[in-house]
JSON list of C-alpha atoms in Angstrom, two decimals:
[
{"chain": "A", "resi": 1268, "resn": "MET", "atom": "CA", "xyz": [53.84, 55.96, -7.23]},
{"chain": "A", "resi": 1269, "resn": "PRO", "atom": "CA", "xyz": [56.99, 57.70, -8.50]},
{"chain": "A", "resi": 1270, "resn": "GLY", "atom": "CA", "xyz": [59.41, 54.92, -7.82]},
{"chain": "A", "resi": 1271, "resn": "ALA", "atom": "CA", "xyz": [61.91, 54.96, -5.03]},
{"chain": "A", "resi": 1272, "resn": "ARG", "atom": "CA", "xyz": [64.17, 57.60, -3.66]},
{"chain": "A", "resi": 1273, "resn": "LEU", "atom": "CA", "xyz": [67.43, 56.80, -5.32]},
{"chain": "A", "resi": 1274, "resn": "TYR", "atom": "CA", "xyz": [71.01, 58.16, -5.81]},
{"chain": "A", "resi": 1275, "resn": "ASP", "atom": "CA", "xyz": [71.58, 59.35, -9.36]},
{"chain": "A", "resi": 1276, "resn": "PRO", "atom": "CA", "xyz": [75.36, 59.77, -10.31]},
{"chain": "A", "resi": 1277, "resn": "ARG", "atom": "CA", "xyz": [74.16, 62.20, -13.09]},
{"chain": "A", "resi": 1278, "resn": "LEU", "atom": "CA", "xyz": [72.91, 64.57, -10.15]},
{"chain": "A", "resi": 1279, "resn": "ASP", "atom": "CA", "xyz": [76.19, 64.37, -8.13]},
{"chain": "A", "resi": 1280, "resn": "SER", "atom": "CA", "xyz": [78.52, 67.32, -8.74]},
{"chain": "A", "resi": 1281, "resn": "THR", "atom": "CA", "xyz": [81.28, 65.56, -6.78]},
{"chain": "A", "resi": 1282, "resn": "ASN", "atom": "CA", "xyz": [80.95, 62.43, -9.10]},
{"chain": "A", "resi": 1283, "resn": "GLY", "atom": "CA", "xyz": [81.11, 64.07, -12.54]},
{"chain": "A", "resi": 1284, "resn": "GLY", "atom": "CA", "xyz": [77.40, 65.06, -12.63]},
{"chain": "A", "resi": 1285, "resn": "SER", "atom": "CA", "xyz": [75.59, 68.18, -11.87]},
{"chain": "A", "resi": 1286, "resn": "GLY", "atom": "CA", "xyz": [73.57, 68.52, -8.70]},
{"chain": "A", "resi": 1287, "resn": "PRO", "atom": "CA", "xyz": [73.16, 67.78, -5.04]},
{"chain": "A", "resi": 1288, "resn": "HIS", "atom": "CA", "xyz": [73.03, 64.05, -4.89]},
{"chain": "A", "resi": 1289, "resn": "ARG", "atom": "CA", "xyz": [75.58, 62.48, -2.55]},
{"chain": "A", "resi": 1290, "resn": "TRP", "atom": "CA", "xyz": [75.71, 58.67, -2.11]},
{"chain": "A", "resi": 1291, "resn": "ASN", "atom": "CA", "xyz": [76.39, 58.98, 1.68]},
{"chain": "A", "resi": 1292, "resn": "ASN", "atom": "CA", "xyz": [73.32, 61.29, 2.07]},
{"chain": "A", "resi": 1293, "resn": "PRO", "atom": "CA", "xyz": [70.07, 59.63, 1.28]},
{"chain": "A", "resi": 1294, "resn": "GLY", "atom": "CA", "xyz": [68.26, 62.92, 2.09]},
{"chain": "A", "resi": 1295, "resn": "THR", "atom": "CA", "xyz": [69.69, 64.32, -1.22]},
{"chain": "A", "resi": 1296, "resn": "TRP", "atom": "CA", "xyz": [68.15, 61.46, -3.36]},
{"chain": "A", "resi": 1297, "resn": "GLU", "atom": "CA", "xyz": [65.05, 61.89, -5.46]},
{"chain": "A", "resi": 1298, "resn": "TRP", "atom": "CA", "xyz": [62.29, 59.69, -6.54]},
{"chain": "A", "resi": 1299, "resn": "SER", "atom": "CA", "xyz": [63.09, 57.64, -9.66]},
{"chain": "A", "resi": 1300, "resn": "GLY", "atom": "CA", "xyz": [61.53, 54.81, -11.76]},
{"chain": "A", "resi": 1301, "resn": "ASN", "atom": "CA", "xyz": [64.54, 54.90, -14.20]},
{"chain": "A", "resi": 1302, "resn": "PRO", "atom": "CA", "xyz": [65.61, 51.17, -14.41]},
{"chain": "A", "resi": 1303, "resn": "ALA", "atom": "CA", "xyz": [69.27, 52.00, -14.99]},
{"chain": "A", "resi": 1304, "resn": "ILE", "atom": "CA", "xyz": [69.29, 53.92, -11.87]},
{"chain": "A", "resi": 1305, "resn": "CYS", "atom": "CA", "xyz": [67.34, 51.34, -10.04]},
{"chain": "A", "resi": 1306, "resn": "ASP", "atom": "CA", "xyz": [69.91, 48.67, -11.11]},
{"chain": "A", "resi": 1307, "resn": "TYR", "atom": "CA", "xyz": [72.91, 51.06, -10.10]},
{"chain": "A", "resi": 1308, "resn": "ASN", "atom": "CA", "xyz": [71.29, 51.46, -6.60]},
{"chain": "A", "resi": 1309, "resn": "PHE", "atom": "CA", "xyz": [70.49, 47.73, -6.06]},
{"chain": "A", "resi": 1310, "resn": "ARG", "atom": "CA", "xyz": [74.09, 46.72, -7.13]},
{"chain": "A", "resi": 1311, "resn": "ARG", "atom": "CA", "xyz": [75.41, 49.39, -4.57]},
{"chain": "A", "resi": 1312, "resn": "GLY", "atom": "CA", "xyz": [72.96, 48.34, -1.91]},
{"chain": "A", "resi": 1313, "resn": "PHE", "atom": "CA", "xyz": [70.66, 50.03, 0.43]},
{"chain": "A", "resi": 1314, "resn": "TYR", "atom": "CA", "xyz": [72.06, 50.73, 4.05]},
{"chain": "A", "resi": 1315, "resn": "ARG", "atom": "CA", "xyz": [70.90, 51.99, 7.35]},
{"chain": "A", "resi": 1316, "resn": "ASN", "atom": "CA", "xyz": [73.48, 52.74, 10.05]},
{"chain": "A", "resi": 1317, "resn": "GLY", "atom": "CA", "xyz": [76.18, 51.07, 8.13]},
{"chain": "A", "resi": 1318, "resn": "GLN", "atom": "CA", "xyz": [74.18, 47.77, 7.84]},
{"chain": "A", "resi": 1319, "resn": "ARG", "atom": "CA", "xyz": [73.15, 46.51, 4.41]},
{"chain": "A", "resi": 1320, "resn": "LEU", "atom": "CA", "xyz": [69.37, 46.04, 4.31]},
{"chain": "A", "resi": 1321, "resn": "LEU", "atom": "CA", "xyz": [68.98, 45.09, 0.54]},
{"chain": "A", "resi": 1322, "resn": "GLY", "atom": "CA", "xyz": [71.06, 44.90, -2.67]},
{"chain": "A", "resi": 1323, "resn": "MET", "atom": "CA", "xyz": [74.53, 43.56, -3.45]},
{"chain": "A", "resi": 1324, "resn": "GLY", "atom": "CA", "xyz": [76.83, 45.94, -1.66]},
{"chain": "A", "resi": 1325, "resn": "VAL", "atom": "CA", "xyz": [79.05, 46.44, -4.66]},
{"chain": "A", "resi": 1326, "resn": "PRO", "atom": "CA", "xyz": [81.47, 49.35, -4.14]},
{"chain": "A", "resi": 1327, "resn": "GLY", "atom": "CA", "xyz": [80.88, 52.26, -6.57]},
{"chain": "A", "resi": 1328, "resn": "THR", "atom": "CA", "xyz": [84.54, 51.98, -7.83]},
{"chain": "A", "resi": 1329, "resn": "ASP", "atom": "CA", "xyz": [83.74, 48.43, -9.21]},
{"chain": "A", "resi": 1330, "resn": "LEU", "atom": "CA", "xyz": [80.76, 49.76, -11.23]},
{"chain": "A", "resi": 1331, "resn": "LEU", "atom": "CA", "xyz": [81.10, 51.22, -14.79]},
{"chain": "A", "resi": 1332, "resn": "THR", "atom": "CA", "xyz": [79.35, 54.48, -13.82]},
{"chain": "A", "resi": 1333, "resn": "ASP", "atom": "CA", "xyz": [79.68, 55.95, -17.30]},
{"chain": "A", "resi": 1334, "resn": "HIS", "atom": "CA", "xyz": [77.74, 53.05, -18.69]},
{"chain": "A", "resi": 1335, "resn": "TYR", "atom": "CA", "xyz": [74.96, 53.52, -16.14]},
{"chain": "A", "resi": 1336, "resn": "VAL", "atom": "CA", "xyz": [74.82, 57.30, -16.98]},
{"chain": "A", "resi": 1337, "resn": "ALA", "atom": "CA", "xyz": [74.60, 56.51, -20.66]},
{"chain": "A", "resi": 1338, "resn": "ALA", "atom": "CA", "xyz": [71.79, 53.84, -20.03]},
{"chain": "A", "resi": 1339, "resn": "ALA", "atom": "CA", "xyz": [69.94, 56.22, -17.71]},
{"chain": "A", "resi": 1340, "resn": "ASN", "atom": "CA", "xyz": [70.02, 58.96, -20.32]},
{"chain": "A", "resi": 1341, "resn": "ILE", "atom": "CA", "xyz": [68.47, 56.65, -22.84]},
{"chain": "A", "resi": 1342, "resn": "CYS", "atom": "CA", "xyz": [65.85, 55.56, -20.42]},
{"chain": "A", "resi": 1343, "resn": "ASP", "atom": "CA", "xyz": [64.92, 59.21, -19.77]},
{"chain": "A", "resi": 1344, "resn": "GLU", "atom": "CA", "xyz": [64.61, 60.14, -23.41]},
{"chain": "A", "resi": 1345, "resn": "THR", "atom": "CA", "xyz": [61.15, 61.45, -24.08]},
{"chain": "A", "resi": 1346, "resn": "VAL", "atom": "CA", "xyz": [58.96, 59.46, -26.44]},
{"chain": "A", "resi": 1347, "resn": "THR", "atom": "CA", "xyz": [55.41, 60.51, -27.49]},
{"chain": "A", "resi": 1348, "resn": "GLU", "atom": "CA", "xyz": [53.82, 57.20, -27.63]},
{"chain": "A", "resi": 1349, "resn": "GLY", "atom": "CA", "xyz": [50.43, 57.80, -26.07]},
{"chain": "A", "resi": 1350, "resn": "GLY", "atom": "CA", "xyz": [51.64, 61.17, -24.80]},
{"chain": "A", "resi": 1351, "resn": "SER", "atom": "CA", "xyz": [54.93, 62.56, -23.59]},
{"chain": "A", "resi": 1352, "resn": "GLN", "atom": "CA", "xyz": [56.78, 59.98, -21.26]},
{"chain": "A", "resi": 1353, "resn": "PRO", "atom": "CA", "xyz": [60.21, 58.66, -20.53]},
{"chain": "A", "resi": 1354, "resn": "ARG", "atom": "CA", "xyz": [61.37, 55.91, -22.89]},
{"chain": "A", "resi": 1355, "resn": "TYR", "atom": "CA", "xyz": [61.82, 53.31, -20.20]},
{"chain": "A", "resi": 1356, "resn": "THR", "atom": "CA", "xyz": [60.53, 53.12, -16.56]},
{"chain": "A", "resi": 1357, "resn": "CYS", "atom": "CA", "xyz": [60.18, 50.34, -14.15]},
{"chain": "A", "resi": 1358, "resn": "GLY", "atom": "CA", "xyz": [57.99, 49.35, -11.18]},
{"chain": "A", "resi": 1359, "resn": "VAL", "atom": "CA", "xyz": [59.61, 46.46, -9.52]},
{"chain": "A", "resi": 1360, "resn": "VAL", "atom": "CA", "xyz": [59.16, 45.22, -5.98]},
{"chain": "A", "resi": 1361, "resn": "VAL", "atom": "CA", "xyz": [62.39, 43.45, -4.90]},
{"chain": "A", "resi": 1362, "resn": "PRO", "atom": "CA", "xyz": [61.87, 41.30, -1.83]},
{"chain": "A", "resi": 1363, "resn": "ASP", "atom": "CA", "xyz": [64.90, 41.08, 0.51]},
{"chain": "A", "resi": 1364, "resn": "ASP", "atom": "CA", "xyz": [65.07, 37.28, 0.02]},
{"chain": "A", "resi": 1365, "resn": "ALA", "atom": "CA", "xyz": [65.04, 37.43, -3.94]},
{"chain": "A", "resi": 1366, "resn": "GLU", "atom": "CA", "xyz": [68.14, 36.27, -5.76]},
{"chain": "A", "resi": 1367, "resn": "TRP", "atom": "CA", "xyz": [70.23, 39.20, -6.94]},
{"chain": "A", "resi": 1368, "resn": "ARG", "atom": "CA", "xyz": [70.10, 37.79, -10.45]},
{"chain": "A", "resi": 1369, "resn": "THR", "atom": "CA", "xyz": [66.40, 38.03, -10.48]},
{"chain": "A", "resi": 1370, "resn": "ALA", "atom": "CA", "xyz": [66.30, 41.67, -9.39]},
{"chain": "A", "resi": 1371, "resn": "CYS", "atom": "CA", "xyz": [68.82, 42.70, -11.92]},
{"chain": "A", "resi": 1372, "resn": "GLU", "atom": "CA", "xyz": [67.17, 40.84, -14.78]},
{"chain": "A", "resi": 1373, "resn": "SER", "atom": "CA", "xyz": [63.95, 42.79, -13.88]},
{"chain": "A", "resi": 1374, "resn": "PHE", "atom": "CA", "xyz": [65.70, 46.09, -14.22]},
{"chain": "A", "resi": 1375, "resn": "ARG", "atom": "CA", "xyz": [67.38, 45.11, -17.46]},
{"chain": "A", "resi": 1376, "resn": "ALA", "atom": "CA", "xyz": [64.10, 43.73, -18.92]},
{"chain": "A", "resi": 1377, "resn": "ALA", "atom": "CA", "xyz": [62.43, 47.04, -18.10]},
{"chain": "A", "resi": 1378, "resn": "MET", "atom": "CA", "xyz": [64.92, 48.98, -20.48]},
{"chain": "A", "resi": 1379, "resn": "ALA", "atom": "CA", "xyz": [65.36, 46.19, -23.04]},
{"chain": "A", "resi": 1380, "resn": "GLY", "atom": "CA", "xyz": [69.00, 45.98, -21.84]},
{"chain": "A", "resi": 1381, "resn": "GLU", "atom": "CA", "xyz": [71.66, 43.34, -21.34]},
{"chain": "A", "resi": 1382, "resn": "VAL", "atom": "CA", "xyz": [74.72, 42.87, -19.11]}
]
């Protein structure tokens, strides 16, 4: 499984990146198992018809996007341990009744990160 379809600010030309991703248009998102991108999306929240279904609901202006971009770039660095692959990936299932802290800790652990 390739991860989840997630918004990546690195791929949004209207948000300092380069590409077609738009936060308000999930149809532009791509599959990702990047833990930094997973954490970013979980903190922003997942919505359908304006209703938050999962995640924290933090406005993008309250997140340090530059830090997420730097972390995502490190996660995507290619390593050759056992073949060519990204440095860090995650495969986390987050139930909608899980504590936010638990989900965020899982993403950070997947990239050897900290708050």
